[in-house]
PDB file of C-alpha atoms in Angstrom:
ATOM      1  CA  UNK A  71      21.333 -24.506 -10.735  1.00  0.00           C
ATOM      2  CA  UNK A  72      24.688 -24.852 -12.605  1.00  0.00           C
ATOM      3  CA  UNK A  73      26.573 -21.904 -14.513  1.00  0.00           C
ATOM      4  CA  UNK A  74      29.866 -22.181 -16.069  1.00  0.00           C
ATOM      5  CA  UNK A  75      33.152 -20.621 -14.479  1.00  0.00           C
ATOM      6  CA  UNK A  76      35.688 -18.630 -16.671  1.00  0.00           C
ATOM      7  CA  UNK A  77      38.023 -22.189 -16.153  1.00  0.00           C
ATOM      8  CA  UNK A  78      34.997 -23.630 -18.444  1.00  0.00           C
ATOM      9  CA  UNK A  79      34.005 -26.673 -15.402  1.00  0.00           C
ATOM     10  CA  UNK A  80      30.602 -26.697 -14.120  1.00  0.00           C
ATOM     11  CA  UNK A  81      30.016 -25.141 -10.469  1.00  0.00           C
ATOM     12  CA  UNK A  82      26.892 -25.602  -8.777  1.00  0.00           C
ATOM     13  CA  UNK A  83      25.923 -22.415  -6.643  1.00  0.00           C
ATOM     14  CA  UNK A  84      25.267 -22.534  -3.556  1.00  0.00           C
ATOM     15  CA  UNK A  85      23.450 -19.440  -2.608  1.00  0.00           C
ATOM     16  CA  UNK A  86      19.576 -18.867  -2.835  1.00  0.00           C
ATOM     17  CA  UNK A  87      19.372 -14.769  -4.012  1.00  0.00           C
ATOM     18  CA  UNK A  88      16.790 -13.818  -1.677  1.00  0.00           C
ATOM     19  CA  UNK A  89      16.633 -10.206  -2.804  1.00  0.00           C
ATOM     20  CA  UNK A  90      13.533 -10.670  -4.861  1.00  0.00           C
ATOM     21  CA  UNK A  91      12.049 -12.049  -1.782  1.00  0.00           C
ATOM     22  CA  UNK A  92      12.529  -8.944   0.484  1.00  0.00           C
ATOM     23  CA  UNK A  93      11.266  -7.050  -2.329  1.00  0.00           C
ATOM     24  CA  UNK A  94       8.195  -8.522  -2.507  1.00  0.00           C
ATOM     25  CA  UNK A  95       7.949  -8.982   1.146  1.00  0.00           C
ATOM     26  CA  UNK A  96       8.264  -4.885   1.375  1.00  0.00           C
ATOM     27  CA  UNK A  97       5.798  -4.473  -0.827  1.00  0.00           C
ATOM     28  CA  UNK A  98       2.993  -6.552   0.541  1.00  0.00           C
ATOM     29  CA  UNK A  99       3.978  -4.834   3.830  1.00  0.00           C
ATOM     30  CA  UNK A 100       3.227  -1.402   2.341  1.00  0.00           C
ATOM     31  CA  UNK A 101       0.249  -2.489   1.002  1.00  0.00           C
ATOM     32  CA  UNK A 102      -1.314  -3.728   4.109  1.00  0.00           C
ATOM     33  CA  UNK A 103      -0.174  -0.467   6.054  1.00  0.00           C
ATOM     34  CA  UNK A 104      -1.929   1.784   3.485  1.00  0.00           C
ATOM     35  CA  UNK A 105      -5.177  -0.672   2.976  1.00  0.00           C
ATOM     36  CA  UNK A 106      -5.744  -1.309   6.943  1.00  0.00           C
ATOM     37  CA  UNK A 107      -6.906   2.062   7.775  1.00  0.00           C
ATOM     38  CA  UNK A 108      -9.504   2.008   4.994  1.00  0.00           C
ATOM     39  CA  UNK A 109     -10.740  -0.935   6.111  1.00  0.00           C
ATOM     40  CA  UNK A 110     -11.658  -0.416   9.396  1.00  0.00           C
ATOM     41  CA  UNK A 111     -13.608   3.249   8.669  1.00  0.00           C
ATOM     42  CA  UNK A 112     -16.888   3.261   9.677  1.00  0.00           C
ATOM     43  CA  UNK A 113     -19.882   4.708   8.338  1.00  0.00           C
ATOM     44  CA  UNK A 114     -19.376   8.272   6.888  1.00  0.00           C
ATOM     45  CA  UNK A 115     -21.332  10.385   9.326  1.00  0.00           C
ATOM     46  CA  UNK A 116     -21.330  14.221   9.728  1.00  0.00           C
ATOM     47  CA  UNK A 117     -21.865  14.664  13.476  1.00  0.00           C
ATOM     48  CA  UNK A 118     -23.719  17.606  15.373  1.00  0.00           C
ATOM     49  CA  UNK A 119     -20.883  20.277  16.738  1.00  0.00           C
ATOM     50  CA  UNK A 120     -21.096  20.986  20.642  1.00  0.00           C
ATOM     51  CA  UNK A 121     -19.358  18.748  23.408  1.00  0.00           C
ATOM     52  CA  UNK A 122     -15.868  18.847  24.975  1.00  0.00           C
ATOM     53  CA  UNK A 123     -13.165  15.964  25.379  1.00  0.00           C
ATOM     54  CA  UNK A 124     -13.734  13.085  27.208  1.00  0.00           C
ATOM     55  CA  UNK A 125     -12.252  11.847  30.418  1.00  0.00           C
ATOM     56  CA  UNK A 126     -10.188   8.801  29.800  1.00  0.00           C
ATOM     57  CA  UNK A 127     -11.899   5.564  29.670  1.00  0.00           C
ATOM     58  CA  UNK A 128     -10.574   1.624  29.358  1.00  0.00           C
ATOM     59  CA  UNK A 129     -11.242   0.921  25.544  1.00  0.00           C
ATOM     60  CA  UNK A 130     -12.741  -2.555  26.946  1.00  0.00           C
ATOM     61  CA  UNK A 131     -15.175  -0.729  28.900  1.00  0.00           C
ATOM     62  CA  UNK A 132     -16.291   1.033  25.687  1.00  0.00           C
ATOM     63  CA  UNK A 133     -18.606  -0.063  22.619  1.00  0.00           C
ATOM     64  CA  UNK A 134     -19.718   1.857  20.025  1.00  0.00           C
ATOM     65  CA  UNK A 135     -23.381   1.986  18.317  1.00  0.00           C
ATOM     66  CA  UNK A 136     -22.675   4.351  14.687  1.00  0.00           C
ATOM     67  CA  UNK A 137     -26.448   5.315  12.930  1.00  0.00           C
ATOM     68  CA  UNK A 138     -26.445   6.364   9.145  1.00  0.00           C
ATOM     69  CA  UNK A 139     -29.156   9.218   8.016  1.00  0.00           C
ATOM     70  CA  UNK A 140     -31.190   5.993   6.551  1.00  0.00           C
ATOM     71  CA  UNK A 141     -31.280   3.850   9.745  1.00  0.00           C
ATOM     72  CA  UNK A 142     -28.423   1.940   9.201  1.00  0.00           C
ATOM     73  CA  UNK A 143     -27.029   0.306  12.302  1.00  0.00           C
ATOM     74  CA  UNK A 144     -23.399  -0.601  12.828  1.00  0.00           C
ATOM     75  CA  UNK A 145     -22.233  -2.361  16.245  1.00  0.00           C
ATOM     76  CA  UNK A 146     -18.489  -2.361  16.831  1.00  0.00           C
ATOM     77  CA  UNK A 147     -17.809  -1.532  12.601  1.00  0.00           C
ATOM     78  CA  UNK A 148     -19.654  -4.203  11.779  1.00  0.00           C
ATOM     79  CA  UNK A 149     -23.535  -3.971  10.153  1.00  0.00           C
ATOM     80  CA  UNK A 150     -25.971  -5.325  12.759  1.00  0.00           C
ATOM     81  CA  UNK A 151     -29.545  -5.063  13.404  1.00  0.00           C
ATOM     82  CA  UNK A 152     -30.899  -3.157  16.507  1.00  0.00           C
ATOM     83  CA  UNK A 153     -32.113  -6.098  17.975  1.00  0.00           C
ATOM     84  CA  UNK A 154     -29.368  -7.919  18.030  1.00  0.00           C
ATOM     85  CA  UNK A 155     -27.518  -4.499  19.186  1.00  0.00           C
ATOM     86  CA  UNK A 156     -29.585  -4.096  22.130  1.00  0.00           C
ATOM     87  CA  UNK A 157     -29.084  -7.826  23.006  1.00  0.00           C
ATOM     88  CA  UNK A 158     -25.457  -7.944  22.758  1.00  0.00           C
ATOM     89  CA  UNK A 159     -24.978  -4.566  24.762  1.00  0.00           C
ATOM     90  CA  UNK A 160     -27.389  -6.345  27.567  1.00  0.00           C
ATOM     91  CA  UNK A 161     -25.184  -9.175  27.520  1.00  0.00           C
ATOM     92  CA  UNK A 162     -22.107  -7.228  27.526  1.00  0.00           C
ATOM     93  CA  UNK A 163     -23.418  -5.265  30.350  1.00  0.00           C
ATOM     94  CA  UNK A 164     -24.213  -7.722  32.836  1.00  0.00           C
ATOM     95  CA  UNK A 165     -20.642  -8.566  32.813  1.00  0.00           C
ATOM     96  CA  UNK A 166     -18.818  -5.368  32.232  1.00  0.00           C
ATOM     97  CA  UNK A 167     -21.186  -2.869  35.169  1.00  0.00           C
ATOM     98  CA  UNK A 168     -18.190  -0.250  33.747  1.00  0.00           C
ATOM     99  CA  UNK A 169     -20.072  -0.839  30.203  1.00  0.00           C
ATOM    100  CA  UNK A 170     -20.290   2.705  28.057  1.00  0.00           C
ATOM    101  CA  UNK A 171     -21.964   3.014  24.929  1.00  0.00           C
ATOM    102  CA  UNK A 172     -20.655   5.529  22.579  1.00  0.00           C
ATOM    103  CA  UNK A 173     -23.834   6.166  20.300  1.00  0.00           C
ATOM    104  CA  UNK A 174     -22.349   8.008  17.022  1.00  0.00           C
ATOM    105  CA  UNK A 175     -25.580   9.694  14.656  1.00  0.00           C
ATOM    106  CA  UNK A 176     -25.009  11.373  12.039  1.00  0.00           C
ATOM    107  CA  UNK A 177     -26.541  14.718  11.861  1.00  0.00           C
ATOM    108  CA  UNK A 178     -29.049  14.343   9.782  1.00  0.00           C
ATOM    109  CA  UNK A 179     -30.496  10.916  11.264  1.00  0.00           C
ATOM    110  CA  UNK A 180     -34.481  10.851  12.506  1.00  0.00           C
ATOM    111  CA  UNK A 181     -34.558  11.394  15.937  1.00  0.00           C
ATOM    112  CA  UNK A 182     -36.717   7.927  15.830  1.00  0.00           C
ATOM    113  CA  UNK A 183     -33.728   5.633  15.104  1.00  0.00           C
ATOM    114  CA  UNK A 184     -31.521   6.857  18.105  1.00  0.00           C
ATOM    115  CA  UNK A 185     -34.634   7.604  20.562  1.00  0.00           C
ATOM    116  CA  UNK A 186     -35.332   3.400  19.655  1.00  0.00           C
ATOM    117  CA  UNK A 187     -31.637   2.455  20.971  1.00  0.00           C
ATOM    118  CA  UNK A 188     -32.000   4.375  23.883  1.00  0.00           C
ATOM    119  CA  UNK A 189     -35.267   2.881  24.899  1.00  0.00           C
ATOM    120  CA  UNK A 190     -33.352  -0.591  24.176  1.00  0.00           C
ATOM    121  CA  UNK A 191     -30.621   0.530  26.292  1.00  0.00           C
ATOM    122  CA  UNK A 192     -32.594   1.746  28.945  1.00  0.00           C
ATOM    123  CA  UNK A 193     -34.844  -1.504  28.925  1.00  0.00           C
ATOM    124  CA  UNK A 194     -32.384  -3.473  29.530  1.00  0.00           C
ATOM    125  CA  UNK A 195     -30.855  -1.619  32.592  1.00  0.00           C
ATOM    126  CA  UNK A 196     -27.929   0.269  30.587  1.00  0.00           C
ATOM    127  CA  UNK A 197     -27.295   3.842  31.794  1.00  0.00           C
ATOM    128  CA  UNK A 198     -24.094   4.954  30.419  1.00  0.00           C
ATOM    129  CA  UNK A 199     -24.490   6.086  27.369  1.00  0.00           C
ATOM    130  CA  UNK A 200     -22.692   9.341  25.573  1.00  0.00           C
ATOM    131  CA  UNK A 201     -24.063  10.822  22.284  1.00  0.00           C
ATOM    132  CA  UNK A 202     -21.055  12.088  20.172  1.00  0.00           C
ATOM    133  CA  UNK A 203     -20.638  14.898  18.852  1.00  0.00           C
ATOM    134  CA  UNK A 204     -17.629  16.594  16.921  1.00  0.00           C
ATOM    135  CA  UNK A 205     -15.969  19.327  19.912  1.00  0.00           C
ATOM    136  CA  UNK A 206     -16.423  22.464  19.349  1.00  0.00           C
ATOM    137  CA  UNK A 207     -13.118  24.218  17.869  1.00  0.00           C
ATOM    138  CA  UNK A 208     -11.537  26.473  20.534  1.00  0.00           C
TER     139      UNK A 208
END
């Protein structure tokens, strides 16, 4: 790029403005930092009140089974049928024996889609299991 100098001779610059750069670099930052969080939500569920906090676990000793109010399974925020649930969480369990399953229902789910995890669960040797709830306010 060439501009003329008040002495009226070319002078070729030597500089790259990189302003316009960060600028957009910042913005596509911002934009990920406000878009991430929506990303990974979940299901929208309105869990039963009752429970207290948890002790601490390892979150790689933790997976967690969400249920809509129409039987909609999601393993780990992903959608995933209940067979392939149960299969992964057998696999997962034979190698992890600190395995927990967090089972999140909403509050208005049949009974029928959480009692057929458990059974899954339970048929395939795992024990630890937690129902969530929302804790009671104190």
């Amino acid at each position: 790029m060439r501009r003329f100098s008040q002495r009226s001779h070319l002078v070729t610059l030597s500089e790259i403005n990189i302003t316009p750069l960060l600028d957009l670099a910042f913005v596509l930052l911002i934009i990920f930092i406000i878009t991430t969080p929506l990303l990974t939500q979940s299901i929208e569920l309105h869990l039963p009140q009752g429970g207290k906090a948890d002790r601490k676990l390892s979150k790689s000793d933790i997976r967690t089974v969400e249920i809509s109010n129409t039987g909609y399974y999601k393993f780990e925020s992903r959608s995933t049928p209940l067979g392939q649930i149960i299969t992964e969480l057998a696999r997962e369990s034979r190698a992890n024996p600190n395995l927990v399953v967090y089972i999140r229902a909403d509050k208005e789910c049949r009974y029928d889609y959480v009692a057929q995890l458990l059974d899954g669960c339970q048929r395939y040797g795992i024990s630890r299991y937690s129902l969530r709830t929302d804790p009671t306010p104190r």
